[in-house]
PDB file of C-alpha atoms in Angstrom:
ATOM      1  CA  MET X   1     108.303 123.824 145.553  1.00  0.00           C
ATOM      2  CA  ALA X   2     106.527 120.934 143.663  1.00  0.00           C
ATOM      3  CA  TYR X   3     105.216 117.816 145.394  1.00  0.00           C
ATOM      4  CA  ASN X   4     105.836 114.883 142.902  1.00  0.00           C
ATOM      5  CA  ARG X   5     103.307 112.197 142.921  1.00  0.00           C
ATOM      6  CA  GLU X   6     101.142 110.154 140.509  1.00  0.00           C
ATOM      7  CA  LEU X   7      98.066 111.668 138.845  1.00  0.00           C
ATOM      8  CA  VAL X   8      95.241 111.910 141.452  1.00  0.00           C
ATOM      9  CA  THR X   9      91.652 111.915 140.434  1.00  0.00           C
ATOM     10  CA  GLY X  10      88.358 112.202 142.351  1.00  0.00           C
ATOM     11  CA  GLU X  11      88.179 108.419 142.569  1.00  0.00           C
ATOM     12  CA  ASN X  12      91.503 107.814 144.268  1.00  0.00           C
ATOM     13  CA  MET X  13      91.975 110.827 146.528  1.00  0.00           C
ATOM     14  CA  SER X  14      93.033 110.042 150.007  1.00  0.00           C
ATOM     15  CA  ASP X  15      91.168 110.705 153.208  1.00  0.00           C
ATOM     16  CA  ASN X  16      93.319 113.935 153.605  1.00  0.00           C
ATOM     17  CA  THR X  17      91.577 115.596 150.687  1.00  0.00           C
ATOM     18  CA  LYS X  18      90.798 119.275 151.243  1.00  0.00           C
ATOM     19  CA  ASN X  19      88.313 121.324 149.380  1.00  0.00           C
ATOM     20  CA  ILE X  20      89.771 124.768 148.668  1.00  0.00           C
ATOM     21  CA  LEU X  21      88.140 127.980 147.643  1.00  0.00           C
ATOM     22  CA  LEU X  22      90.241 130.594 145.878  1.00  0.00           C
ATOM     23  CA  LYS X  23      89.204 134.237 145.539  1.00  0.00           C
ATOM     24  CA  ILE X  24      90.964 135.628 142.290  1.00  0.00           C
ATOM     25  CA  GLN X  25      91.581 138.865 140.603  1.00  0.00           C
ATOM     26  CA  TYR X  26      92.687 139.184 136.941  1.00  0.00           C
ATOM     27  CA  ASP X  27      93.253 141.524 134.153  1.00  0.00           C
ATOM     28  CA  GLY X  28      91.378 139.836 131.277  1.00  0.00           C
ATOM     29  CA  THR X  29      93.037 141.805 128.525  1.00  0.00           C
ATOM     30  CA  ASN X  30      95.351 138.922 127.397  1.00  0.00           C
ATOM     31  CA  PHE X  31      93.028 136.056 128.103  1.00  0.00           C
ATOM     32  CA  HIS X  32      90.568 134.272 125.976  1.00  0.00           C
ATOM     33  CA  GLY X  33      88.159 134.250 128.890  1.00  0.00           C
ATOM     34  CA  TRP X  34      87.941 132.112 131.977  1.00  0.00           C
ATOM     35  CA  GLN X  35      87.160 128.716 130.617  1.00  0.00           C
ATOM     36  CA  LYS X  36      90.027 126.470 129.510  1.00  0.00           C
ATOM     37  CA  GLN X  37      90.438 126.079 125.787  1.00  0.00           C
ATOM     38  CA  PRO X  38      92.846 123.904 123.711  1.00  0.00           C
ATOM     39  CA  ASN X  39      94.176 126.799 121.679  1.00  0.00           C
ATOM     40  CA  GLY X  40      94.019 129.871 123.774  1.00  0.00           C
ATOM     41  CA  ARG X  41      95.415 131.328 127.019  1.00  0.00           C
ATOM     42  CA  THR X  42      92.698 131.326 129.693  1.00  0.00           C
ATOM     43  CA  VAL X  43      92.468 132.154 133.400  1.00  0.00           C
ATOM     44  CA  GLN X  44      91.368 128.615 134.310  1.00  0.00           C
ATOM     45  CA  GLY X  45      94.168 127.200 132.254  1.00  0.00           C
ATOM     46  CA  GLU X  46      96.713 129.290 134.111  1.00  0.00           C
ATOM     47  CA  VAL X  47      95.400 128.547 137.510  1.00  0.00           C
ATOM     48  CA  GLU X  48      95.391 124.826 136.745  1.00  0.00           C
ATOM     49  CA  HIS X  49      98.904 125.098 135.391  1.00  0.00           C
ATOM     50  CA  VAL X  50     100.189 126.678 138.601  1.00  0.00           C
ATOM     51  CA  LEU X  51      98.362 124.146 140.794  1.00  0.00           C
ATOM     52  CA  ARG X  52      99.846 121.312 138.838  1.00  0.00           C
ATOM     53  CA  PHE X  53     103.318 122.854 139.274  1.00  0.00           C
ATOM     54  CA  ILE X  54     102.809 122.928 143.028  1.00  0.00           C
ATOM     55  CA  ALA X  55     101.084 119.587 143.417  1.00  0.00           C
ATOM     56  CA  GLY X  56     102.802 117.480 140.768  1.00  0.00           C
ATOM     57  CA  TYR X  57      99.448 116.148 139.381  1.00  0.00           C
ATOM     58  CA  ASP X  58      96.420 117.565 137.538  1.00  0.00           C
ATOM     59  CA  VAL X  59      94.177 119.706 139.744  1.00  0.00           C
ATOM     60  CA  PRO X  60      90.912 120.645 137.940  1.00  0.00           C
ATOM     61  CA  VAL X  61      89.275 123.825 139.199  1.00  0.00           C
ATOM     62  CA  ASN X  62      85.522 124.872 139.070  1.00  0.00           C
ATOM     63  CA  GLY X  63      85.018 128.616 138.536  1.00  0.00           C
ATOM     64  CA  THR X  64      81.937 130.451 139.627  1.00  0.00           C
ATOM     65  CA  SER X  65      81.612 132.477 136.467  1.00  0.00           C
ATOM     66  CA  ARG X  66      82.741 131.894 132.818  1.00  0.00           C
ATOM     67  CA  THR X  67      83.883 135.444 132.036  1.00  0.00           C
ATOM     68  CA  ASP X  68      84.527 136.244 128.353  1.00  0.00           C
ATOM     69  CA  ALA X  69      87.672 137.336 126.589  1.00  0.00           C
ATOM     70  CA  GLY X  70      88.688 140.855 127.688  1.00  0.00           C
ATOM     71  CA  VAL X  71      86.452 140.796 130.793  1.00  0.00           C
ATOM     72  CA  HIS X  72      88.182 141.441 134.142  1.00  0.00           C
ATOM     73  CA  ALA X  73      87.571 140.115 137.665  1.00  0.00           C
ATOM     74  CA  LEU X  74      87.890 141.669 141.115  1.00  0.00           C
ATOM     75  CA  GLY X  75      86.396 138.696 142.948  1.00  0.00           C
ATOM     76  CA  GLN X  76      86.198 135.556 140.775  1.00  0.00           C
ATOM     77  CA  CYS X  77      86.004 132.397 142.830  1.00  0.00           C
ATOM     78  CA  ALA X  78      87.120 128.832 142.114  1.00  0.00           C
ATOM     79  CA  SER X  79      87.162 125.637 144.096  1.00  0.00           C
ATOM     80  CA  PHE X  80      89.039 122.464 143.741  1.00  0.00           C
ATOM     81  CA  ASN X  81      89.959 119.227 145.756  1.00  0.00           C
ATOM     82  CA  TRP X  82      93.469 118.090 146.525  1.00  0.00           C
ATOM     83  CA  ASP X  83      95.304 116.108 149.244  1.00  0.00           C
ATOM     84  CA  ASN X  84      98.491 118.222 149.096  1.00  0.00           C
ATOM     85  CA  PRO X  85     100.254 118.762 152.360  1.00  0.00           C
ATOM     86  CA  LEU X  86     100.965 122.538 151.714  1.00  0.00           C
ATOM     87  CA  PRO X  87      99.311 124.648 154.363  1.00  0.00           C
ATOM     88  CA  THR X  88      96.286 126.416 152.826  1.00  0.00           C
ATOM     89  CA  ASN X  89      97.167 129.774 154.345  1.00  0.00           C
ATOM     90  CA  LYS X  90     100.408 129.792 152.346  1.00  0.00           C
ATOM     91  CA  LEU X  91      98.857 128.777 148.987  1.00  0.00           C
ATOM     92  CA  ALA X  92      97.854 132.260 147.804  1.00  0.00           C
ATOM     93  CA  ASN X  93     101.409 133.671 148.244  1.00  0.00           C
ATOM     94  CA  ILE X  94     103.066 130.694 146.473  1.00  0.00           C
ATOM     95  CA  MET X  95     100.579 130.856 143.468  1.00  0.00           C
ATOM     96  CA  ASN X  96     101.127 134.555 143.202  1.00  0.00           C
ATOM     97  CA  ARG X  97     104.862 134.266 142.933  1.00  0.00           C
ATOM     98  CA  ARG X  98     104.341 131.712 140.157  1.00  0.00           C
ATOM     99  CA  PHE X  99     101.864 134.014 138.370  1.00  0.00           C
ATOM    100  CA  GLY X 100     104.346 136.796 138.499  1.00  0.00           C
ATOM    101  CA  ALA X 101     102.726 139.063 140.993  1.00  0.00           C
ATOM    102  CA  GLY X 102     105.946 138.847 143.050  1.00  0.00           C
ATOM    103  CA  GLY X 103     108.271 139.032 140.046  1.00  0.00           C
ATOM    104  CA  LEU X 104     108.952 135.306 139.784  1.00  0.00           C
ATOM    105  CA  GLY X 105     106.406 134.336 137.239  1.00  0.00           C
ATOM    106  CA  ARG X 106     106.564 132.112 134.177  1.00  0.00           C
ATOM    107  CA  SER X 107     109.135 133.450 131.658  1.00  0.00           C
ATOM    108  CA  GLY X 108     107.608 135.765 128.986  1.00  0.00           C
ATOM    109  CA  LEU X 109     104.188 136.010 130.615  1.00  0.00           C
ATOM    110  CA  PRO X 110     102.884 138.899 132.578  1.00  0.00           C
ATOM    111  CA  GLY X 111     101.533 138.636 136.155  1.00  0.00           C
ATOM    112  CA  ASP X 112      97.970 139.288 135.321  1.00  0.00           C
ATOM    113  CA  ILE X 113      96.369 136.979 137.917  1.00  0.00           C
ATOM    114  CA  ARG X 114      96.413 137.425 141.635  1.00  0.00           C
ATOM    115  CA  VAL X 115      94.973 135.088 144.214  1.00  0.00           C
ATOM    116  CA  ILE X 116      93.448 137.210 147.041  1.00  0.00           C
ATOM    117  CA  SER X 117      92.737 134.344 149.428  1.00  0.00           C
ATOM    118  CA  ALA X 118      92.653 130.595 149.727  1.00  0.00           C
ATOM    119  CA  VAL X 119      90.490 128.940 152.441  1.00  0.00           C
ATOM    120  CA  GLU X 120      89.202 125.442 153.149  1.00  0.00           C
ATOM    121  CA  VAL X 121      85.511 124.892 152.652  1.00  0.00           C
ATOM    122  CA  PRO X 122      83.100 121.973 153.369  1.00  0.00           C
ATOM    123  CA  SER X 123      83.507 118.901 151.097  1.00  0.00           C
ATOM    124  CA  ASP X 124      80.082 119.577 149.420  1.00  0.00           C
ATOM    125  CA  PHE X 125      80.954 123.182 148.511  1.00  0.00           C
ATOM    126  CA  HIS X 126      81.193 123.909 144.787  1.00  0.00           C
ATOM    127  CA  ALA X 127      82.178 127.438 143.567  1.00  0.00           C
ATOM    128  CA  ARG X 128      79.606 127.312 140.774  1.00  0.00           C
ATOM    129  CA  PHE X 129      76.690 125.445 142.261  1.00  0.00           C
ATOM    130  CA  SER X 130      77.008 127.059 145.730  1.00  0.00           C
ATOM    131  CA  CYS X 131      76.799 130.506 144.353  1.00  0.00           C
ATOM    132  CA  HIS X 132      73.639 132.459 145.202  1.00  0.00           C
ATOM    133  CA  GLY X 133      74.294 135.654 143.301  1.00  0.00           C
ATOM    134  CA  LYS X 134      76.877 138.007 141.600  1.00  0.00           C
ATOM    135  CA  THR X 135      77.549 141.687 141.147  1.00  0.00           C
ATOM    136  CA  TYR X 136      79.113 142.950 137.812  1.00  0.00           C
ATOM    137  CA  LYS X 137      80.503 146.372 137.503  1.00  0.00           C
ATOM    138  CA  TYR X 138      80.776 148.176 134.150  1.00  0.00           C
ATOM    139  CA  VAL X 139      82.846 151.328 133.746  1.00  0.00           C
ATOM    140  CA  VAL X 140      82.117 153.935 131.076  1.00  0.00           C
ATOM    141  CA  ASP X 141      84.734 156.611 130.645  1.00  0.00           C
ATOM    142  CA  ARG X 142      84.632 159.984 128.745  1.00  0.00           C
ATOM    143  CA  SER X 143      88.190 161.129 129.339  1.00  0.00           C
ATOM    144  CA  GLY X 144      89.597 159.477 126.192  1.00  0.00           C
ATOM    145  CA  ASP X 145      92.762 158.415 128.175  1.00  0.00           C
ATOM    146  CA  ILE X 146      94.361 155.885 125.814  1.00  0.00           C
ATOM    147  CA  PHE X 147      96.131 154.146 128.728  1.00  0.00           C
ATOM    148  CA  GLU X 148      92.703 153.124 130.064  1.00  0.00           C
ATOM    149  CA  ARG X 149      91.326 151.708 126.840  1.00  0.00           C
ATOM    150  CA  ASN X 150      91.640 148.117 127.993  1.00  0.00           C
ATOM    151  CA  TYR X 151      89.855 148.724 131.284  1.00  0.00           C
ATOM    152  CA  VAL X 152      87.006 150.995 130.476  1.00  0.00           C
ATOM    153  CA  TYR X 153      84.435 151.571 127.653  1.00  0.00           C
ATOM    154  CA  GLN X 154      85.505 154.841 126.120  1.00  0.00           C
ATOM    155  CA  TYR X 155      82.115 156.412 125.272  1.00  0.00           C
ATOM    156  CA  GLY X 156      82.416 160.187 124.544  1.00  0.00           C
ATOM    157  CA  TYR X 157      78.814 161.207 125.069  1.00  0.00           C
ATOM    158  CA  GLU X 158      77.095 163.036 127.875  1.00  0.00           C
ATOM    159  CA  LEU X 159      74.634 160.791 129.703  1.00  0.00           C
ATOM    160  CA  ASP X 160      71.327 161.519 131.406  1.00  0.00           C
ATOM    161  CA  HIS X 161      71.877 159.493 134.520  1.00  0.00           C
ATOM    162  CA  GLU X 162      68.459 160.160 135.932  1.00  0.00           C
ATOM    163  CA  ALA X 163      66.833 158.723 132.808  1.00  0.00           C
ATOM    164  CA  MET X 164      69.100 155.735 133.076  1.00  0.00           C
ATOM    165  CA  ARG X 165      68.146 155.167 136.712  1.00  0.00           C
ATOM    166  CA  VAL X 166      64.378 155.426 135.922  1.00  0.00           C
ATOM    167  CA  ALA X 167      64.805 152.779 133.162  1.00  0.00           C
ATOM    168  CA  ALA X 168      66.998 150.567 135.377  1.00  0.00           C
ATOM    169  CA  LYS X 169      64.050 150.239 137.856  1.00  0.00           C
ATOM    170  CA  ALA X 170      61.951 148.496 135.117  1.00  0.00           C
ATOM    171  CA  ALA X 171      64.584 145.812 134.720  1.00  0.00           C
ATOM    172  CA  VAL X 172      64.945 145.092 138.460  1.00  0.00           C
ATOM    173  CA  GLY X 173      62.940 142.015 139.699  1.00  0.00           C
ATOM    174  CA  THR X 174      62.206 138.575 138.350  1.00  0.00           C
ATOM    175  CA  HIS X 175      61.626 138.634 134.553  1.00  0.00           C
ATOM    176  CA  ASP X 176      62.232 136.796 131.372  1.00  0.00           C
ATOM    177  CA  PHE X 177      65.442 138.420 130.149  1.00  0.00           C
ATOM    178  CA  ALA X 178      65.409 136.937 126.699  1.00  0.00           C
ATOM    179  CA  SER X 179      65.726 140.389 125.263  1.00  0.00           C
ATOM    180  CA  PHE X 180      69.187 140.648 126.875  1.00  0.00           C
ATOM    181  CA  GLN X 181      70.606 137.352 125.683  1.00  0.00           C
ATOM    182  CA  THR X 182      72.940 137.215 122.735  1.00  0.00           C
ATOM    183  CA  THR X 183      71.288 135.657 119.693  1.00  0.00           C
ATOM    184  CA  GLY X 184      72.660 132.184 118.874  1.00  0.00           C
ATOM    185  CA  GLY X 185      73.904 131.442 122.404  1.00  0.00           C
ATOM    186  CA  ILE X 186      73.588 128.166 124.138  1.00  0.00           C
ATOM    187  CA  PRO X 187      69.948 127.386 124.694  1.00  0.00           C
ATOM    188  CA  ARG X 188      68.804 127.631 128.376  1.00  0.00           C
ATOM    189  CA  GLU X 189      66.068 125.793 130.131  1.00  0.00           C
ATOM    190  CA  THR X 190      64.796 129.155 131.109  1.00  0.00           C
ATOM    191  CA  THR X 191      65.698 132.780 130.408  1.00  0.00           C
ATOM    192  CA  VAL X 192      63.965 133.864 133.661  1.00  0.00           C
ATOM    193  CA  ARG X 193      66.393 135.529 136.094  1.00  0.00           C
ATOM    194  CA  THR X 194      66.215 137.776 139.102  1.00  0.00           C
ATOM    195  CA  VAL X 195      68.018 141.114 139.135  1.00  0.00           C
ATOM    196  CA  THR X 196      68.028 142.484 142.659  1.00  0.00           C
ATOM    197  CA  ASP X 197      69.647 145.869 141.976  1.00  0.00           C
ATOM    198  CA  ILE X 198      71.025 148.098 139.170  1.00  0.00           C
ATOM    199  CA  ALA X 199      72.986 151.024 140.598  1.00  0.00           C
ATOM    200  CA  ILE X 200      74.290 153.895 138.432  1.00  0.00           C
ATOM    201  CA  SER X 201      76.703 156.368 139.753  1.00  0.00           C
ATOM    202  CA  ASP X 202      78.241 159.462 138.205  1.00  0.00           C
ATOM    203  CA  GLU X 203      81.921 159.828 139.051  1.00  0.00           C
ATOM    204  CA  GLY X 204      83.130 162.782 137.115  1.00  0.00           C
ATOM    205  CA  GLU X 205      84.265 161.603 133.693  1.00  0.00           C
ATOM    206  CA  ARG X 206      83.137 158.060 134.627  1.00  0.00           C
ATOM    207  CA  THR X 207      79.738 156.419 134.887  1.00  0.00           C
ATOM    208  CA  ILE X 208      79.717 153.203 136.994  1.00  0.00           C
ATOM    209  CA  ILE X 209      76.895 150.692 136.394  1.00  0.00           C
ATOM    210  CA  ARG X 210      76.499 147.826 138.878  1.00  0.00           C
ATOM    211  CA  VAL X 211      74.180 144.892 138.189  1.00  0.00           C
ATOM    212  CA  THR X 212      73.446 142.404 140.943  1.00  0.00           C
ATOM    213  CA  GLY X 213      71.371 139.222 140.422  1.00  0.00           C
ATOM    214  CA  ASP X 214      71.061 135.527 140.998  1.00  0.00           C
ATOM    215  CA  GLY X 215      72.521 134.662 137.610  1.00  0.00           C
ATOM    216  CA  PHE X 216      72.957 136.069 134.202  1.00  0.00           C
ATOM    217  CA  LEU X 217      72.471 134.956 130.572  1.00  0.00           C
ATOM    218  CA  TYR X 218      75.259 135.157 128.034  1.00  0.00           C
ATOM    219  CA  ASN X 219      76.231 138.881 127.562  1.00  0.00           C
ATOM    220  CA  MET X 220      73.149 139.861 129.634  1.00  0.00           C
ATOM    221  CA  VAL X 221      74.964 142.553 131.663  1.00  0.00           C
ATOM    222  CA  ARG X 222      76.633 143.980 128.600  1.00  0.00           C
ATOM    223  CA  ILE X 223      73.327 144.205 126.733  1.00  0.00           C
ATOM    224  CA  ILE X 224      71.644 145.907 129.749  1.00  0.00           C
ATOM    225  CA  VAL X 225      74.466 148.390 129.837  1.00  0.00           C
ATOM    226  CA  GLY X 226      74.208 149.055 126.067  1.00  0.00           C
ATOM    227  CA  THR X 227      70.479 149.606 126.425  1.00  0.00           C
ATOM    228  CA  LEU X 228      70.947 152.023 129.338  1.00  0.00           C
ATOM    229  CA  LEU X 229      73.564 153.973 127.387  1.00  0.00           C
ATOM    230  CA  GLU X 230      71.145 154.392 124.530  1.00  0.00           C
ATOM    231  CA  ILE X 231      68.559 155.734 126.947  1.00  0.00           C
ATOM    232  CA  GLY X 232      71.210 158.002 128.592  1.00  0.00           C
ATOM    233  CA  THR X 233      72.032 159.581 125.174  1.00  0.00           C
ATOM    234  CA  GLY X 234      68.388 160.013 124.242  1.00  0.00           C
ATOM    235  CA  LYS X 235      68.244 157.403 121.516  1.00  0.00           C
ATOM    236  CA  ARG X 236      65.574 155.625 123.530  1.00  0.00           C
ATOM    237  CA  SER X 237      63.151 156.756 126.301  1.00  0.00           C
ATOM    238  CA  ALA X 238      63.398 155.605 129.858  1.00  0.00           C
ATOM    239  CA  SER X 239      59.775 154.348 129.529  1.00  0.00           C
ATOM    240  CA  ASP X 240      60.966 152.031 126.741  1.00  0.00           C
ATOM    241  CA  MET X 241      62.604 149.704 129.174  1.00  0.00           C
ATOM    242  CA  GLU X 242      59.437 148.051 130.432  1.00  0.00           C
ATOM    243  CA  GLN X 243      58.398 147.057 126.931  1.00  0.00           C
ATOM    244  CA  ILE X 244      61.961 145.923 126.015  1.00  0.00           C
ATOM    245  CA  VAL X 245      61.848 143.401 128.917  1.00  0.00           C
ATOM    246  CA  ALA X 246      58.232 142.400 128.093  1.00  0.00           C
ATOM    247  CA  ASP X 247      59.089 141.806 124.400  1.00  0.00           C
ATOM    248  CA  ALA X 248      61.628 139.035 125.372  1.00  0.00           C
ATOM    249  CA  THR X 249      63.224 139.464 121.942  1.00  0.00           C
ATOM    250  CA  ARG X 250      66.915 140.384 121.362  1.00  0.00           C
ATOM    251  CA  SER X 251      66.188 142.884 118.615  1.00  0.00           C
ATOM    252  CA  SER X 252      64.136 144.931 121.107  1.00  0.00           C
ATOM    253  CA  ALA X 253      67.176 145.766 123.337  1.00  0.00           C
ATOM    254  CA  GLY X 254      70.229 147.971 122.676  1.00  0.00           C
ATOM    255  CA  PHE X 255      73.689 147.204 121.594  1.00  0.00           C
ATOM    256  CA  THR X 256      76.108 144.915 123.418  1.00  0.00           C
ATOM    257  CA  ALA X 257      78.660 147.040 125.302  1.00  0.00           C
ATOM    258  CA  PRO X 258      82.308 145.864 124.695  1.00  0.00           C
ATOM    259  CA  PRO X 259      83.941 143.520 127.181  1.00  0.00           C
ATOM    260  CA  GLN X 260      86.853 145.722 128.459  1.00  0.00           C
ATOM    261  CA  GLY X 261      84.577 147.816 130.712  1.00  0.00           C
ATOM    262  CA  LEU X 262      83.181 144.768 132.533  1.00  0.00           C
ATOM    263  CA  TYR X 263      84.361 143.505 135.882  1.00  0.00           C
ATOM    264  CA  LEU X 264      83.092 140.487 137.888  1.00  0.00           C
ATOM    265  CA  GLU X 265      83.144 142.327 141.228  1.00  0.00           C
ATOM    266  CA  GLN X 266      81.400 140.237 143.781  1.00  0.00           C
ATOM    267  CA  ILE X 267      80.166 136.692 144.332  1.00  0.00           C
ATOM    268  CA  TYR X 268      77.718 135.649 147.041  1.00  0.00           C
ATOM    269  CA  PHE X 269      77.529 132.299 148.647  1.00  0.00           C
ATOM    270  CA  ASP X 270      74.553 133.178 150.688  1.00  0.00           C
ATOM    271  CA  ASP X 271      71.495 135.478 150.269  1.00  0.00           C
ATOM    272  CA  GLU X 272      73.152 138.609 151.526  1.00  0.00           C
ATOM    273  CA  PHE X 273      73.002 140.060 147.982  1.00  0.00           C
ATOM    274  CA  LYS X 274      69.224 140.072 148.164  1.00  0.00           C
ATOM    275  CA  ARG X 275      69.480 142.460 151.293  1.00  0.00           C
ATOM    276  CA  GLY X 276      71.972 144.764 149.583  1.00  0.00           C
ATOM    277  CA  GLY X 277      74.966 143.319 151.349  1.00  0.00           C
ATOM    278  CA  SER X 278      78.521 143.404 149.916  1.00  0.00           C
ATOM    279  CA  THR X 279      80.308 140.431 151.503  1.00  0.00           C
ATOM    280  CA  CYS X 280      80.841 137.242 149.576  1.00  0.00           C
ATOM    281  CA  THR X 281      83.377 135.482 151.880  1.00  0.00           C
ATOM    282  CA  ARG X 282      82.387 132.398 153.694  1.00  0.00           C
TER     283      ARG X 282
END
């Protein structure tokens, strides 16, 4: 059901305006990333399309993380303001039907987005600027299953997980992570970030790498993963990681792991991530 009304902007919203936080999952395979683009299908663009269908006017959304093309999300978050009378507790179900998760999506497009929850948040809440930390999960697979190729990095080498764990410890903490930033990216005021944990688990034919921190540079997680994989295969020593971090030069680090193995897993709106917590709900 669409509520037809004139275009509403931040300047003329009514006193009934609600600030809504969405928690979203998506398969990034067929998207040109999160951020809206004029000539490419994006997650933000699809979310805003569905909200406009429901509201009858443009509803800009602010995402917590600008995931790249091919990257997936288990817990992306986005916030927006509107004065729509639709009960917030019904919003996720209505959006999912429109996305196709319930079989009623837009003609010709797959249902590759799912809203997990929609809740009202304080008026000063912003999905990006209220974020305290994030966890990314990276999946490396040695099975060679072709049906998994869009959701894992198929890397057919045995890995020394203990060497990778030793190296990971040198990257945990507050450091200048310039070695792990893509060359030619948007200049940042600072490349200093805090990584609170890098966990590596061996799950049979899969290696799962989780990186948690207060923020990440462009391709930082994928370069950390590529460096750890080079250490895991013996191309580098675990002791090299300390010098790689200290060099603050992209050429010192390993390759950039491909996007399909990466998942935005968790977003934290408090400091629970610093204590090893796993909840990101408000």
